[in-house]
Amino acid sequence: MQKAAIERNNETIAAQLTPVGRETVQDRVYSELRRALIGGLFEPNQVLTIRGLADALVTSTMPVREALGRLITEKALEARPNRSVRVPPITLERIDDLLRARSLIEGEAIALAATRMNPRQIASIEAMLGEWDEMRALKHKKDIDREATLNQSFHFEIYRCCGSAVLIPMIESLWLQSGPCIRVAIYAFSDAGEVDTAHYHRSIVAALAKQDAQAAREALVADISRPFAFLRDKLQSAKD
Amino acid sequence: MQKAAIERNNETIAAQLTPVGRETVQDRVYSELRRALIGGLFEPNQVLTIRGLADALVTSTMPVREALGRLITEKALEARPNRSVRVPPITLERIDDLLRARSLIEGEAIALAATRMNPRQIASIEAMLGEWDEMRALKHKKDIDREATLNQSFHFEIYRCCGSAVLIPMIESLWLQSGPCIRVAIYAFSDAGEVDTAHYHRSIVAALAKQDAQAAREALVADISRPFAFLRDKLQSAKD
DNA sequence: TCAAAGCAAGTGTGATCACAAATCAAAATC
DNA sequence: GATTTTGATTTGTGATCACACTTGCTTTGA
């Protein structure tokens, strides 16, 4: 029988090749806009136009309008009555609202993860801690983008261990919504002097290593509260 | 000065007219699909085609594809690698996952609402209780759709009082995801004999009236757990 | 001089078309 | 007779066009 032989041959070929996938243009546009939003590349209140983004991304309007629609349903962008779309503005209420939701859901996710992470996964997280120190060592040039990316990887690496296919997309949605706010806070941070993010991350890792769900939750809440509290004070004083 | 007079005239005209709004076709399609999904009109695993829905809704493919895209990002629908879209299948893990997320977030929402509802709002909720009894009185024809709608109104009337613009969309997303599952359970309920939903709702209202956040949370979790637990048993036994 | 009307450029929405990929059934091959 | 191949139909994706609405500026009229 040749059948089994052919099958085997195909499998060996498949093992050699890296899947190229079949990502649509729309998906790429969507991912790119997500990245920009989480990274805070767009400012609150900034209005986005379909044709403008299409030009910037070198595609037609079709994939962009679809991506924008998706981001609007996630509340990452806001559809105004004029039918224009903008990055949602920052308000005090919104900041508190986002922080509460993030504490609740990300707290639950990390509590679940604490009881489920295996030593290998913990080691992986710990390694990221080292990477952080390394970056900090050569801090002649503080690279905010790299910091943000590393921070994101650290958190989601943990969340992925919670084993919930429902919670994780909600957390992504929350990051998407708080991205523009956070970036504002981070910039303010840099000006106001360094704050040791690594310290907070270390206490998170310590709690996870001990499988202490409650401690992990508290350490996480402390970590994510920081930029929000900072931003809150900044807005509060700006109002006076 | 005529200006004030004209202004006044315009205002009286405005008071007489009901705003016609400017809802797009896309929005209508999206709402309709949402309604169908939450109401469980689509079965798990059912595949949906753009052209098929466009024909059914008597529009072109354009608004439908945009609405489908939005529902996919909310995880209300699932994009398969074939690029076809289907209603997500029910699995044991997914049921537990959805129930946990709903308990967490809706529980938080009702706890917030408990401390914020004013007597007028409580009275409004209580009135819905009466409506429920009324429906139950003439139960010669059990109207599952009406029951589902009333149940939805009851819950969201409460959640709206939580004062969080972030939590409510997340809850809507969760209802969207659990809609197809729930409907399956509700049908099974009807066959397995009536369960007194009104009883659960009454204890929720009682807790809210006392502004007892913890009791409200527990009563709510008991309420939403019921169909999930039922469905869980059903799936579990079907597996054997 | 200033507010209101008019005009032009820009923008979102929906329809239609072209194309590639998937699906399914019939036909051909072993 | 079972499996593969082929071909027709269906389906999603992206591009383009037409239309309506918004916006900002100019022009007009008091």
mmCIF file of N, CA, C and O (backbone and C1' of nucleotides) in Angstrom, chain A residues 24-26 51 60-63 65 82, chain D residues 3-4 13-18 22-23:
data_model
loop_
_atom_site.group_PDB
_atom_site.id
_atom_site.type_symbol
_atom_site.label_atom_id
_atom_site.label_comp_id
_atom_site.label_asym_id
_atom_site.label_seq_id
_atom_site.Cartn_x
_atom_site.Cartn_y
_atom_site.Cartn_z
ATOM 1 N N THR A 24 -5.564 37.473 6.508
ATOM 2 C CA THR A 24 -6.149 38.419 5.566
ATOM 3 C C THR A 24 -5.600 39.820 5.827
ATOM 4 O O THR A 24 -5.023 40.095 6.869
ATOM 5 N N VAL A 25 -5.772 40.677 4.863
ATOM 6 C CA VAL A 25 -5.346 42.065 5.021
ATOM 7 C C VAL A 25 -6.073 42.686 6.204
ATOM 8 O O VAL A 25 -5.490 43.400 7.015
ATOM 9 N N GLN A 26 -7.346 42.386 6.279
ATOM 10 C CA GLN A 26 -8.157 42.898 7.373
ATOM 11 C C GLN A 26 -7.568 42.535 8.728
ATOM 12 O O GLN A 26 -7.518 43.365 9.636
ATOM 13 N N ARG A 51 -10.020 56.643 5.221
ATOM 14 C CA ARG A 51 -9.101 56.857 4.099
ATOM 15 C C ARG A 51 -7.701 57.222 4.582
ATOM 16 O O ARG A 51 -6.706 56.807 3.994
ATOM 17 N N SER A 60 -6.496 49.466 0.785
ATOM 18 C CA SER A 60 -7.710 50.178 0.407
ATOM 19 C C SER A 60 -8.550 50.416 1.656
ATOM 20 O O SER A 60 -8.186 50.018 2.760
ATOM 21 N N THR A 61 -9.676 51.054 1.490
ATOM 22 C CA THR A 61 -10.504 51.398 2.641
ATOM 23 C C THR A 61 -11.206 50.175 3.227
ATOM 24 O O THR A 61 -11.539 50.158 4.404
ATOM 25 N N MET A 62 -11.396 49.186 2.390
ATOM 26 C CA MET A 62 -12.203 48.024 2.778
ATOM 27 C C MET A 62 -11.721 47.348 4.062
ATOM 28 O O MET A 62 -12.515 47.188 4.992
ATOM 29 N N PRO A 63 -10.460 46.940 4.138
ATOM 30 C CA PRO A 63 -10.018 46.261 5.357
ATOM 31 C C PRO A 63 -10.031 47.209 6.564
ATOM 32 O O PRO A 63 -10.301 46.778 7.678
ATOM 33 N N ARG A 65 -12.090 49.797 7.228
ATOM 34 C CA ARG A 65 -13.406 50.058 7.814
ATOM 35 C C ARG A 65 -13.872 48.870 8.630
ATOM 36 O O ARG A 65 -14.538 49.026 9.664
ATOM 37 N N ASN A 82 -21.502 62.021 14.672
ATOM 38 C CA ASN A 82 -21.160 62.539 13.344
ATOM 39 C C ASN A 82 -20.692 61.430 12.408
ATOM 40 O O ASN A 82 -20.331 61.700 11.281
ATOM 41 P P DT D 3 -11.292 3.818 -0.049
ATOM 42 O "O5'" DT D 3 -10.464 4.694 -1.082
ATOM 43 C "C5'" DT D 3 -9.401 4.079 -1.817
ATOM 44 C "C4'" DT D 3 -8.881 5.045 -2.867
ATOM 45 C "C3'" DT D 3 -8.761 6.491 -2.401
ATOM 46 O "O3'" DT D 3 -7.458 6.972 -2.693
ATOM 47 C "C1'" DT D 3 -9.950 6.385 -4.435
ATOM 48 P P DT D 4 -6.973 8.428 -2.213
ATOM 49 O "O5'" DT D 4 -6.842 9.203 -3.601
ATOM 50 C "C5'" DT D 4 -6.159 8.575 -4.698
ATOM 51 C "C4'" DT D 4 -6.558 9.241 -5.998
ATOM 52 C "C3'" DT D 4 -6.329 10.755 -6.040
ATOM 53 O "O3'" DT D 4 -5.481 11.070 -7.126
ATOM 54 C "C1'" DT D 4 -8.497 10.192 -6.845
ATOM 55 P P DT D 13 -13.636 36.676 5.036
ATOM 56 O "O5'" DT D 13 -12.948 37.411 3.804
ATOM 57 C "C5'" DT D 13 -11.792 36.836 3.220
ATOM 58 C "C4'" DT D 13 -11.237 37.757 2.162
ATOM 59 C "C3'" DT D 13 -11.094 39.217 2.590
ATOM 60 O "O3'" DT D 13 -9.749 39.602 2.374
ATOM 61 C "C1'" DT D 13 -12.207 39.050 0.494
ATOM 62 P P DG D 14 -9.206 40.967 2.991
ATOM 63 O "O5'" DG D 14 -9.207 41.908 1.705
ATOM 64 C "C5'" DG D 14 -8.461 41.515 0.569
ATOM 65 C "C4'" DG D 14 -8.849 42.342 -0.625
ATOM 66 C "C3'" DG D 14 -8.805 43.862 -0.425
ATOM 67 O "O3'" DG D 14 -8.007 44.436 -1.440
ATOM 68 C "C1'" DG D 14 -10.846 43.224 -1.427
ATOM 69 P P DA D 15 -7.646 45.954 -1.477
ATOM 70 O "O5'" DA D 15 -8.496 46.446 -2.743
ATOM 71 C "C5'" DA D 15 -8.305 45.790 -3.986
ATOM 72 C "C4'" DA D 15 -9.201 46.398 -5.042
ATOM 73 C "C3'" DA D 15 -9.235 47.932 -5.057
ATOM 74 O "O3'" DA D 15 -9.056 48.399 -6.376
ATOM 75 C "C1'" DA D 15 -11.443 47.062 -4.859
ATOM 76 P P DT D 16 -8.895 49.919 -6.696
ATOM 77 O "O5'" DT D 16 -10.360 50.328 -7.198
ATOM 78 C "C5'" DT D 16 -11.052 49.453 -8.092
ATOM 79 C "C4'" DT D 16 -12.473 49.937 -8.284
ATOM 80 C "C3'" DT D 16 -12.638 51.462 -8.311
ATOM 81 O "O3'" DT D 16 -13.392 51.800 -9.466
ATOM 82 C "C1'" DT D 16 -14.181 50.498 -6.817
ATOM 83 P P DC D 17 -13.481 53.336 -9.910
ATOM 84 O "O5'" DC D 17 -15.044 53.627 -9.718
ATOM 85 C "C5'" DC D 17 -15.989 52.687 -10.248
ATOM 86 C "C4'" DC D 17 -17.352 52.906 -9.630
ATOM 87 C "C3'" DC D 17 -17.799 54.373 -9.579
ATOM 88 O "O3'" DC D 17 -19.088 54.495 -10.157
ATOM 89 C "C1'" DC D 17 -18.075 53.334 -7.466
ATOM 90 P P DA D 18 -19.602 55.982 -10.540
ATOM 91 O "O5'" DA D 18 -20.909 56.094 -9.630
ATOM 92 C "C5'" DA D 18 -21.761 54.960 -9.484
ATOM 93 C "C4'" DA D 18 -22.785 55.228 -8.398
ATOM 94 C "C3'" DA D 18 -23.295 56.670 -8.341
ATOM 95 O "O3'" DA D 18 -24.686 56.651 -8.078
ATOM 96 C "C1'" DA D 18 -22.295 56.110 -6.281
ATOM 97 P P DT D 22 -25.400 65.024 8.801
ATOM 98 O "O5'" DT D 22 -23.906 65.521 8.895
ATOM 99 C "C5'" DT D 22 -22.872 64.582 9.187
ATOM 100 C "C4'" DT D 22 -21.513 65.194 8.891
ATOM 101 C "C3'" DT D 22 -21.272 66.544 9.557
ATOM 102 O "O3'" DT D 22 -20.136 66.437 10.391
ATOM 103 C "C1'" DT D 22 -20.633 66.585 7.273
ATOM 104 P P DT D 23 -19.717 67.634 11.359
ATOM 105 O "O5'" DT D 23 -18.681 68.467 10.474
ATOM 106 C "C5'" DT D 23 -17.666 67.759 9.769
ATOM 107 C "C4'" DT D 23 -16.792 68.753 9.024
ATOM 108 C "C3'" DT D 23 -16.650 70.120 9.690
ATOM 109 O "O3'" DT D 23 -15.308 70.549 9.581
ATOM 110 C "C1'" DT D 23 -17.431 70.394 7.491
#
